[in-house]
PDB file of C-alpha atoms in Angstrom:
ATOM      1  CA  UNK S 157       0.000   0.000   0.000  1.00  0.00           C
ATOM      2  CA  UNK S 158       1.278   3.431  -0.936  1.00  0.00           C
ATOM      3  CA  UNK S 159       0.788   6.257   1.585  1.00  0.00           C
ATOM      4  CA  UNK S 160       0.761   9.861   0.390  1.00  0.00           C
ATOM      5  CA  UNK S 161       0.172  13.216   2.067  1.00  0.00           C
ATOM      6  CA  UNK S 162       0.860  15.692  -0.739  1.00  0.00           C
ATOM      7  CA  UNK S 163      -1.746  16.297  -3.432  1.00  0.00           C
ATOM      8  CA  UNK S 164       0.923  16.324  -6.150  1.00  0.00           C
ATOM      9  CA  UNK S 165       1.985  12.775  -5.284  1.00  0.00           C
ATOM     10  CA  UNK S 166      -1.648  11.716  -5.046  1.00  0.00           C
ATOM     11  CA  UNK S 167      -2.389  13.023  -8.531  1.00  0.00           C
ATOM     12  CA  UNK S 168       0.768  11.494  -9.964  1.00  0.00           C
ATOM     13  CA  UNK S 169      -0.164   8.053  -8.646  1.00  0.00           C
ATOM     14  CA  UNK S 170      -3.765   8.371  -9.813  1.00  0.00           C
ATOM     15  CA  UNK S 171      -2.531   9.446 -13.247  1.00  0.00           C
ATOM     16  CA  UNK S 172      -0.582   6.196 -13.470  1.00  0.00           C
ATOM     17  CA  UNK S 173      -3.761   4.262 -12.699  1.00  0.00           C
ATOM     18  CA  UNK S 174      -5.680   6.159 -15.378  1.00  0.00           C
ATOM     19  CA  UNK S 175      -3.010   5.673 -18.010  1.00  0.00           C
ATOM     20  CA  UNK S 176      -3.146   1.939 -17.320  1.00  0.00           C
ATOM     21  CA  UNK S 177      -6.922   1.978 -17.814  1.00  0.00           C
ATOM     22  CA  UNK S 178      -7.664   1.125 -14.181  1.00  0.00           C
ATOM     23  CA  UNK S 179     -10.869   2.151 -12.419  1.00  0.00           C
ATOM     24  CA  UNK S 180     -10.716   3.804  -8.999  1.00  0.00           C
ATOM     25  CA  UNK S 181     -12.976   3.212  -6.017  1.00  0.00           C
ATOM     26  CA  UNK S 182     -12.784   5.736  -3.179  1.00  0.00           C
ATOM     27  CA  UNK S 183     -13.618   5.429   0.518  1.00  0.00           C
ATOM     28  CA  UNK S 184     -13.333   8.721   2.466  1.00  0.00           C
ATOM     29  CA  UNK S 185     -12.961   8.221   6.233  1.00  0.00           C
ATOM     30  CA  UNK S 186     -11.872   9.981   9.409  1.00  0.00           C
ATOM     31  CA  UNK S 187      -9.772   7.008  10.479  1.00  0.00           C
ATOM     32  CA  UNK S 188     -10.112   4.852  13.603  1.00  0.00           C
ATOM     33  CA  UNK S 189     -11.234   2.213  11.144  1.00  0.00           C
ATOM     34  CA  UNK S 190     -13.605  -0.582  12.120  1.00  0.00           C
ATOM     35  CA  UNK S 191     -15.456  -3.381  10.337  1.00  0.00           C
ATOM     36  CA  UNK S 192     -17.939  -0.912   8.862  1.00  0.00           C
ATOM     37  CA  UNK S 193     -15.208   1.044   7.083  1.00  0.00           C
ATOM     38  CA  UNK S 194     -13.537  -2.144   5.906  1.00  0.00           C
ATOM     39  CA  UNK S 195     -16.828  -3.360   4.433  1.00  0.00           C
ATOM     40  CA  UNK S 196     -16.721  -0.257   2.217  1.00  0.00           C
ATOM     41  CA  UNK S 197     -13.191  -1.133   1.131  1.00  0.00           C
ATOM     42  CA  UNK S 198     -14.254  -4.688   0.339  1.00  0.00           C
ATOM     43  CA  UNK S 199     -17.252  -3.432  -1.649  1.00  0.00           C
ATOM     44  CA  UNK S 200     -14.976  -1.131  -3.650  1.00  0.00           C
ATOM     45  CA  UNK S 201     -12.799  -4.101  -4.591  1.00  0.00           C
ATOM     46  CA  UNK S 202     -15.811  -5.825  -6.140  1.00  0.00           C
ATOM     47  CA  UNK S 203     -16.219  -3.170  -8.839  1.00  0.00           C
ATOM     48  CA  UNK S 204     -12.938  -1.262  -9.040  1.00  0.00           C
ATOM     49  CA  UNK S 205      -9.364  -2.102 -10.014  1.00  0.00           C
ATOM     50  CA  UNK S 206      -7.765   0.170  -7.423  1.00  0.00           C
ATOM     51  CA  UNK S 207      -9.118   1.211  -4.035  1.00  0.00           C
ATOM     52  CA  UNK S 208      -8.128   4.563  -2.538  1.00  0.00           C
ATOM     53  CA  UNK S 209      -8.905   5.401   1.095  1.00  0.00           C
ATOM     54  CA  UNK S 210      -8.533   8.841   2.659  1.00  0.00           C
ATOM     55  CA  UNK S 211      -8.117   9.540   6.360  1.00  0.00           C
ATOM     56  CA  UNK S 212      -8.800  13.104   7.445  1.00  0.00           C
ATOM     57  CA  UNK S 213     -10.431  14.211  10.693  1.00  0.00           C
ATOM     58  CA  UNK S 214     -12.442  17.118   9.367  1.00  0.00           C
ATOM     59  CA  UNK S 215     -12.589  20.071  11.780  1.00  0.00           C
ATOM     60  CA  UNK S 216     -15.261  21.762   9.687  1.00  0.00           C
ATOM     61  CA  UNK S 217     -17.896  19.224  10.697  1.00  0.00           C
ATOM     62  CA  UNK S 218     -17.358  19.645  14.450  1.00  0.00           C
ATOM     63  CA  UNK S 219     -18.895  22.411  16.549  1.00  0.00           C
ATOM     64  CA  UNK S 220     -16.835  24.090  19.263  1.00  0.00           C
ATOM     65  CA  UNK S 221     -18.415  21.948  22.000  1.00  0.00           C
ATOM     66  CA  UNK S 222     -18.025  18.628  20.159  1.00  0.00           C
ATOM     67  CA  UNK S 223     -15.330  15.964  20.260  1.00  0.00           C
ATOM     68  CA  UNK S 224     -12.806  17.075  17.614  1.00  0.00           C
ATOM     69  CA  UNK S 225      -9.933  17.254  20.117  1.00  0.00           C
ATOM     70  CA  UNK S 226     -10.689  13.807  21.549  1.00  0.00           C
ATOM     71  CA  UNK S 227     -11.721  12.001  18.365  1.00  0.00           C
ATOM     72  CA  UNK S 228      -9.852   8.655  18.336  1.00  0.00           C
ATOM     73  CA  UNK S 229      -6.795   8.579  16.044  1.00  0.00           C
ATOM     74  CA  UNK S 230      -5.192   5.182  15.379  1.00  0.00           C
ATOM     75  CA  UNK S 231      -2.804   5.474  12.394  1.00  0.00           C
ATOM     76  CA  UNK S 232      -0.811   2.275  12.915  1.00  0.00           C
ATOM     77  CA  UNK S 233      -3.917   0.127  13.343  1.00  0.00           C
ATOM     78  CA  UNK S 234      -5.569   1.813  10.350  1.00  0.00           C
ATOM     79  CA  UNK S 235      -2.591   1.151   8.088  1.00  0.00           C
ATOM     80  CA  UNK S 236      -2.455  -2.496   9.140  1.00  0.00           C
ATOM     81  CA  UNK S 237      -6.165  -2.998   8.456  1.00  0.00           C
ATOM     82  CA  UNK S 238      -5.997  -1.315   5.058  1.00  0.00           C
ATOM     83  CA  UNK S 239      -3.008  -3.408   4.015  1.00  0.00           C
ATOM     84  CA  UNK S 240      -4.882  -6.551   5.042  1.00  0.00           C
ATOM     85  CA  UNK S 241      -7.777  -5.432   2.840  1.00  0.00           C
ATOM     86  CA  UNK S 242      -5.536  -4.812  -0.181  1.00  0.00           C
ATOM     87  CA  UNK S 243      -5.894  -1.043  -0.326  1.00  0.00           C
ATOM     88  CA  UNK S 244      -3.761   0.390  -3.122  1.00  0.00           C
ATOM     89  CA  UNK S 245      -3.397   3.949  -1.841  1.00  0.00           C
ATOM     90  CA  UNK S 246      -3.928   5.728   1.472  1.00  0.00           C
ATOM     91  CA  UNK S 247      -4.299   9.500   1.155  1.00  0.00           C
ATOM     92  CA  UNK S 248      -3.654  11.197   4.491  1.00  0.00           C
ATOM     93  CA  UNK S 249      -3.621  14.967   3.939  1.00  0.00           C
ATOM     94  CA  UNK S 250      -2.677  17.437   6.624  1.00  0.00           C
ATOM     95  CA  UNK S 251      -5.126  20.114   7.704  1.00  0.00           C
ATOM     96  CA  UNK S 252      -3.157  22.863   5.942  1.00  0.00           C
ATOM     97  CA  UNK S 253      -3.348  20.870   2.708  1.00  0.00           C
ATOM     98  CA  UNK S 254      -7.150  20.988   2.777  1.00  0.00           C
ATOM     99  CA  UNK S 255      -8.089  24.270   4.455  1.00  0.00           C
ATOM    100  CA  UNK S 256      -7.095  27.874   4.728  1.00  0.00           C
ATOM    101  CA  UNK S 257      -5.727  28.762   8.161  1.00  0.00           C
ATOM    102  CA  UNK S 258      -8.951  30.675   8.918  1.00  0.00           C
ATOM    103  CA  UNK S 259     -11.953  28.380   8.432  1.00  0.00           C
ATOM    104  CA  UNK S 260     -14.313  31.368   8.486  1.00  0.00           C
ATOM    105  CA  UNK S 261     -12.858  32.434   5.122  1.00  0.00           C
ATOM    106  CA  UNK S 262     -13.029  28.968   3.574  1.00  0.00           C
ATOM    107  CA  UNK S 263     -15.327  28.385   0.588  1.00  0.00           C
ATOM    108  CA  UNK S 264     -18.161  26.095   1.656  1.00  0.00           C
ATOM    109  CA  UNK S 265     -20.558  23.752  -0.106  1.00  0.00           C
ATOM    110  CA  UNK S 266     -24.150  23.990   1.097  1.00  0.00           C
ATOM    111  CA  UNK S 267     -26.790  21.371   0.283  1.00  0.00           C
ATOM    112  CA  UNK S 268     -30.119  22.991   1.223  1.00  0.00           C
ATOM    113  CA  UNK S 269     -33.189  21.239   2.619  1.00  0.00           C
ATOM    114  CA  UNK S 270     -31.617  17.827   3.215  1.00  0.00           C
ATOM    115  CA  UNK S 271     -28.979  19.450   5.442  1.00  0.00           C
ATOM    116  CA  UNK S 272     -31.536  21.366   7.483  1.00  0.00           C
ATOM    117  CA  UNK S 273     -33.585  18.515   8.960  1.00  0.00           C
ATOM    118  CA  UNK S 274     -32.997  15.700  11.474  1.00  0.00           C
ATOM    119  CA  UNK S 275     -29.274  15.835  12.403  1.00  0.00           C
ATOM    120  CA  UNK S 276     -29.060  19.236  10.717  1.00  0.00           C
ATOM    121  CA  UNK S 277     -31.337  20.787  13.338  1.00  0.00           C
ATOM    122  CA  UNK S 278     -29.047  20.020  16.260  1.00  0.00           C
ATOM    123  CA  UNK S 279     -25.800  20.145  14.242  1.00  0.00           C
ATOM    124  CA  UNK S 280     -26.339  22.996  11.732  1.00  0.00           C
ATOM    125  CA  UNK S 281     -22.622  23.107  10.887  1.00  0.00           C
ATOM    126  CA  UNK S 282     -22.280  19.416  10.152  1.00  0.00           C
ATOM    127  CA  UNK S 283     -23.448  18.734   6.618  1.00  0.00           C
ATOM    128  CA  UNK S 284     -21.834  21.832   5.153  1.00  0.00           C
ATOM    129  CA  UNK S 285     -18.563  20.697   6.700  1.00  0.00           C
ATOM    130  CA  UNK S 286     -18.968  17.199   5.307  1.00  0.00           C
ATOM    131  CA  UNK S 287     -20.004  18.349   1.830  1.00  0.00           C
ATOM    132  CA  UNK S 288     -17.155  20.853   1.599  1.00  0.00           C
ATOM    133  CA  UNK S 289     -14.441  18.344   2.453  1.00  0.00           C
ATOM    134  CA  UNK S 290     -15.937  15.488   0.436  1.00  0.00           C
ATOM    135  CA  UNK S 291     -16.174  17.823  -2.554  1.00  0.00           C
ATOM    136  CA  UNK S 292     -12.480  18.695  -2.134  1.00  0.00           C
ATOM    137  CA  UNK S 293     -11.541  15.024  -1.876  1.00  0.00           C
ATOM    138  CA  UNK S 294     -13.616  14.151  -4.940  1.00  0.00           C
ATOM    139  CA  UNK S 295     -11.841  16.883  -6.909  1.00  0.00           C
ATOM    140  CA  UNK S 296      -8.465  15.467  -5.909  1.00  0.00           C
ATOM    141  CA  UNK S 297      -9.134  11.747  -6.247  1.00  0.00           C
ATOM    142  CA  UNK S 298     -11.651  11.924  -9.122  1.00  0.00           C
ATOM    143  CA  UNK S 299     -12.925   8.405  -8.437  1.00  0.00           C
ATOM    144  CA  UNK S 300     -15.176   6.355 -10.649  1.00  0.00           C
ATOM    145  CA  UNK S 301     -17.193   5.188  -7.637  1.00  0.00           C
ATOM    146  CA  UNK S 302     -17.304   6.483  -4.053  1.00  0.00           C
ATOM    147  CA  UNK S 303     -18.545   4.371  -1.151  1.00  0.00           C
ATOM    148  CA  UNK S 304     -20.395   5.529   1.966  1.00  0.00           C
ATOM    149  CA  UNK S 305     -21.977   3.649   4.853  1.00  0.00           C
ATOM    150  CA  UNK S 306     -25.744   3.855   5.173  1.00  0.00           C
ATOM    151  CA  UNK S 307     -25.561   4.141   8.958  1.00  0.00           C
ATOM    152  CA  UNK S 308     -25.064   7.829   8.166  1.00  0.00           C
ATOM    153  CA  UNK S 309     -28.108   7.741   5.881  1.00  0.00           C
ATOM    154  CA  UNK S 310     -28.778  11.471   5.844  1.00  0.00           C
ATOM    155  CA  UNK S 311     -25.124  12.139   5.018  1.00  0.00           C
ATOM    156  CA  UNK S 312     -25.332   9.602   2.176  1.00  0.00           C
ATOM    157  CA  UNK S 313     -28.316  11.438   0.663  1.00  0.00           C
ATOM    158  CA  UNK S 314     -26.609  14.826   1.100  1.00  0.00           C
ATOM    159  CA  UNK S 315     -23.539  13.574  -0.780  1.00  0.00           C
ATOM    160  CA  UNK S 316     -25.694  11.981  -3.470  1.00  0.00           C
ATOM    161  CA  UNK S 317     -27.588  15.248  -3.993  1.00  0.00           C
ATOM    162  CA  UNK S 318     -24.351  17.251  -4.128  1.00  0.00           C
ATOM    163  CA  UNK S 319     -23.013  14.929  -6.827  1.00  0.00           C
ATOM    164  CA  UNK S 320     -26.219  15.275  -8.851  1.00  0.00           C
ATOM    165  CA  UNK S 321     -26.573  19.047  -8.453  1.00  0.00           C
ATOM    166  CA  UNK S 322     -22.918  19.756  -9.299  1.00  0.00           C
ATOM    167  CA  UNK S 323     -22.928  17.295 -12.227  1.00  0.00           C
ATOM    168  CA  UNK S 324     -19.988  15.332 -10.850  1.00  0.00           C
ATOM    169  CA  UNK S 325     -18.894  12.465 -13.046  1.00  0.00           C
ATOM    170  CA  UNK S 326     -18.945   9.681 -10.489  1.00  0.00           C
ATOM    171  CA  UNK S 327     -21.236   7.091  -8.960  1.00  0.00           C
ATOM    172  CA  UNK S 328     -21.977   6.954  -5.246  1.00  0.00           C
ATOM    173  CA  UNK S 329     -22.817   3.647  -3.572  1.00  0.00           C
ATOM    174  CA  UNK S 330     -24.321   3.158  -0.124  1.00  0.00           C
ATOM    175  CA  UNK S 331     -23.311   0.061   1.837  1.00  0.00           C
ATOM    176  CA  UNK S 332     -25.449  -1.556   4.519  1.00  0.00           C
ATOM    177  CA  UNK S 333     -24.638  -0.943   8.177  1.00  0.00           C
ATOM    178  CA  UNK S 334     -22.298  -3.394   9.892  1.00  0.00           C
ATOM    179  CA  UNK S 335     -23.418  -4.314  13.401  1.00  0.00           C
ATOM    180  CA  UNK S 336     -22.102  -5.993  16.511  1.00  0.00           C
ATOM    181  CA  UNK S 337     -23.727  -9.285  17.483  1.00  0.00           C
ATOM    182  CA  UNK S 338     -26.077  -7.391  19.800  1.00  0.00           C
ATOM    183  CA  UNK S 339     -27.290  -5.161  16.945  1.00  0.00           C
ATOM    184  CA  UNK S 340     -25.359  -1.994  17.815  1.00  0.00           C
ATOM    185  CA  UNK S 341     -24.176  -0.234  14.666  1.00  0.00           C
ATOM    186  CA  UNK S 342     -20.400  -0.045  14.288  1.00  0.00           C
ATOM    187  CA  UNK S 343     -19.135   3.478  14.975  1.00  0.00           C
ATOM    188  CA  UNK S 344     -15.848   5.074  15.978  1.00  0.00           C
ATOM    189  CA  UNK S 345     -17.722   6.764  18.827  1.00  0.00           C
ATOM    190  CA  UNK S 346     -18.533   3.361  20.317  1.00  0.00           C
ATOM    191  CA  UNK S 347     -15.006   3.659  21.747  1.00  0.00           C
ATOM    192  CA  UNK S 348     -16.412   6.191  24.202  1.00  0.00           C
ATOM    193  CA  UNK S 349     -18.844   3.616  25.653  1.00  0.00           C
ATOM    194  CA  UNK S 350     -18.219   1.324  28.603  1.00  0.00           C
ATOM    195  CA  UNK S 351     -19.015  -2.385  28.218  1.00  0.00           C
ATOM    196  CA  UNK S 352     -22.242  -1.808  30.138  1.00  0.00           C
ATOM    197  CA  UNK S 353     -23.170   1.105  27.874  1.00  0.00           C
ATOM    198  CA  UNK S 354     -22.460  -0.981  24.751  1.00  0.00           C
ATOM    199  CA  UNK S 355     -25.064  -3.474  25.914  1.00  0.00           C
ATOM    200  CA  UNK S 356     -27.447  -0.649  26.750  1.00  0.00           C
ATOM    201  CA  UNK S 357     -26.835   1.068  23.386  1.00  0.00           C
ATOM    202  CA  UNK S 358     -27.973  -2.048  21.529  1.00  0.00           C
ATOM    203  CA  UNK S 359     -31.483  -1.108  22.608  1.00  0.00           C
ATOM    204  CA  UNK S 360     -31.507   1.646  19.990  1.00  0.00           C
ATOM    205  CA  UNK S 361     -31.666  -0.821  17.114  1.00  0.00           C
ATOM    206  CA  UNK S 362     -34.282  -2.947  18.876  1.00  0.00           C
ATOM    207  CA  UNK S 363     -36.525   0.105  19.184  1.00  0.00           C
ATOM    208  CA  UNK S 364     -36.059   0.914  15.486  1.00  0.00           C
ATOM    209  CA  UNK S 365     -37.057  -2.650  14.626  1.00  0.00           C
ATOM    210  CA  UNK S 366     -40.151  -2.343  16.827  1.00  0.00           C
ATOM    211  CA  UNK S 367     -41.121   0.967  15.217  1.00  0.00           C
ATOM    212  CA  UNK S 368     -40.819  -0.575  11.744  1.00  0.00           C
ATOM    213  CA  UNK S 369     -43.024  -3.523  12.743  1.00  0.00           C
ATOM    214  CA  UNK S 370     -45.719  -1.209  14.102  1.00  0.00           C
ATOM    215  CA  UNK S 371     -45.656   0.794  10.863  1.00  0.00           C
ATOM    216  CA  UNK S 372     -46.057  -2.405   8.871  1.00  0.00           C
ATOM    217  CA  UNK S 373     -49.083  -3.357  10.987  1.00  0.00           C
ATOM    218  CA  UNK S 374     -50.640  -0.039   9.898  1.00  0.00           C
ATOM    219  CA  UNK S 375     -52.536   0.431  13.157  1.00  0.00           C
ATOM    220  CA  UNK S 376     -51.309   3.893  14.267  1.00  0.00           C
ATOM    221  CA  UNK S 377     -50.452   7.259  12.756  1.00  0.00           C
ATOM    222  CA  UNK S 378     -46.773   7.958  12.184  1.00  0.00           C
ATOM    223  CA  UNK S 379     -46.806  10.634  14.888  1.00  0.00           C
ATOM    224  CA  UNK S 380     -48.216   8.123  17.366  1.00  0.00           C
ATOM    225  CA  UNK S 381     -45.607   5.532  16.416  1.00  0.00           C
ATOM    226  CA  UNK S 382     -42.782   8.061  16.781  1.00  0.00           C
ATOM    227  CA  UNK S 383     -44.089   8.904  20.240  1.00  0.00           C
ATOM    228  CA  UNK S 384     -44.109   5.226  21.198  1.00  0.00           C
ATOM    229  CA  UNK S 385     -40.538   4.826  19.970  1.00  0.00           C
ATOM    230  CA  UNK S 386     -39.334   7.872  21.884  1.00  0.00           C
ATOM    231  CA  UNK S 387     -40.909   6.578  25.097  1.00  0.00           C
ATOM    232  CA  UNK S 388     -39.184   3.211  24.634  1.00  0.00           C
ATOM    233  CA  UNK S 389     -35.818   4.903  24.087  1.00  0.00           C
ATOM    234  CA  UNK S 390     -36.252   6.996  27.232  1.00  0.00           C
ATOM    235  CA  UNK S 391     -37.114   3.881  29.237  1.00  0.00           C
ATOM    236  CA  UNK S 392     -33.798   2.341  28.152  1.00  0.00           C
ATOM    237  CA  UNK S 393     -31.961   5.436  29.383  1.00  0.00           C
ATOM    238  CA  UNK S 394     -31.321   7.446  26.218  1.00  0.00           C
ATOM    239  CA  UNK S 395     -31.649  11.210  25.959  1.00  0.00           C
ATOM    240  CA  UNK S 396     -33.428  11.930  22.684  1.00  0.00           C
ATOM    241  CA  UNK S 397     -32.354  14.185  19.852  1.00  0.00           C
ATOM    242  CA  UNK S 398     -34.962  12.777  17.480  1.00  0.00           C
ATOM    243  CA  UNK S 399     -36.743   9.672  16.256  1.00  0.00           C
ATOM    244  CA  UNK S 400     -38.478  10.168  12.934  1.00  0.00           C
ATOM    245  CA  UNK S 401     -40.186   8.111  10.230  1.00  0.00           C
ATOM    246  CA  UNK S 402     -39.390   9.404   6.747  1.00  0.00           C
ATOM    247  CA  UNK S 403     -39.418   8.476   3.075  1.00  0.00           C
ATOM    248  CA  UNK S 404     -36.252   6.696   1.991  1.00  0.00           C
ATOM    249  CA  UNK S 405     -35.878   8.721  -1.203  1.00  0.00           C
ATOM    250  CA  UNK S 406     -35.688  12.260   0.185  1.00  0.00           C
ATOM    251  CA  UNK S 407     -36.294  12.085   3.967  1.00  0.00           C
ATOM    252  CA  UNK S 408     -39.542  13.997   3.682  1.00  0.00           C
ATOM    253  CA  UNK S 409     -42.469  13.133   5.927  1.00  0.00           C
ATOM    254  CA  UNK S 410     -44.300  10.166   4.418  1.00  0.00           C
ATOM    255  CA  UNK S 411     -47.807  10.042   3.074  1.00  0.00           C
ATOM    256  CA  UNK S 412     -49.893   6.930   3.644  1.00  0.00           C
ATOM    257  CA  UNK S 413     -49.354   6.023  -0.026  1.00  0.00           C
ATOM    258  CA  UNK S 414     -45.550   5.866   0.404  1.00  0.00           C
ATOM    259  CA  UNK S 415     -44.199   2.314   0.569  1.00  0.00           C
ATOM    260  CA  UNK S 416     -40.431   2.640   1.103  1.00  0.00           C
ATOM    261  CA  UNK S 417     -39.772   4.203   4.491  1.00  0.00           C
ATOM    262  CA  UNK S 418     -36.956   4.617   6.981  1.00  0.00           C
ATOM    263  CA  UNK S 419     -36.937   5.267  10.707  1.00  0.00           C
ATOM    264  CA  UNK S 420     -33.979   7.327  11.889  1.00  0.00           C
ATOM    265  CA  UNK S 421     -32.880   8.238  15.388  1.00  0.00           C
ATOM    266  CA  UNK S 422     -30.198  10.229  17.142  1.00  0.00           C
ATOM    267  CA  UNK S 423     -29.776   9.767  20.887  1.00  0.00           C
ATOM    268  CA  UNK S 424     -27.351  10.440  23.698  1.00  0.00           C
ATOM    269  CA  UNK S 425     -26.061   7.805  26.073  1.00  0.00           C
ATOM    270  CA  UNK S 426     -24.129   9.703  28.697  1.00  0.00           C
ATOM    271  CA  UNK S 427     -21.811  12.006  26.733  1.00  0.00           C
ATOM    272  CA  UNK S 428     -21.875   9.885  23.566  1.00  0.00           C
ATOM    273  CA  UNK S 429     -24.141  10.724  20.641  1.00  0.00           C
ATOM    274  CA  UNK S 430     -25.340   7.714  18.653  1.00  0.00           C
ATOM    275  CA  UNK S 431     -27.248   7.558  15.371  1.00  0.00           C
ATOM    276  CA  UNK S 432     -28.895   4.650  13.601  1.00  0.00           C
ATOM    277  CA  UNK S 433     -31.637   3.909  11.110  1.00  0.00           C
ATOM    278  CA  UNK S 434     -33.637   1.088   9.604  1.00  0.00           C
ATOM    279  CA  UNK S 435     -35.066   0.956   6.097  1.00  0.00           C
ATOM    280  CA  UNK S 436     -38.309  -0.956   5.626  1.00  0.00           C
ATOM    281  CA  UNK S 437     -41.176  -1.340   3.188  1.00  0.00           C
ATOM    282  CA  UNK S 438     -44.929  -1.472   3.631  1.00  0.00           C
ATOM    283  CA  UNK S 439     -47.056  -4.069   1.895  1.00  0.00           C
ATOM    284  CA  UNK S 440     -48.971  -2.713  -1.097  1.00  0.00           C
ATOM    285  CA  UNK S 441     -52.600  -2.163  -0.242  1.00  0.00           C
TER     286      UNK S 441
END
């Protein structure tokens, strides 16, 4: 595996791939890699000749009171895992290679509507920060296909809309969430949880499954079902940011005629914020 920090070396290596007629799959990450990230790498291998992974902890997507300074950084373990998964190139830019010194003067990418709901309500800075950096990485790597985990479903749709609106010449693929045996979605922030909290956190997915089953039984309004789900989460011990039933396609509130739905939730367990979702379909009436 080749490791590069400078954009000139990145472009030189990618040019060699292009001249050889090789396709490029790209997995952007913030490091502290786990089985969920590595599933993206494996998926990229299925369709692409070369797999490029970036590791960059993006300060633009953290608010002042969030965990940027304590976000787990594990370079040696990340390199070992990527080598084991046959990654061709690891791009690890420094902050000064991506941003101006003053972030307030940095050009930003805004994706309206999708960025303003759900996680965007409590983290208004987040999706602009993600879209800006992912756009920069796309411009540098110019992949044929980019891979994102669907645990961050809203982020996946934001990136997909950015690609469409800016007429970017690449495909984006969402990969299903990888979970622990107890159902908890893999996340770098799981490192903040104690063993007891990991068991407790698994209740989030169980509640999402219950909400989906109630929707499929078609016996309550969506507002009533959301209320039931929120009460169940509180009983487990979560503080609630939101639990919401939406359409899969655009995250708008569903009509009764909509068949393909998703329930999404963001909660706090102690000082750790967790998100998860579950896609499901209703039987045609």
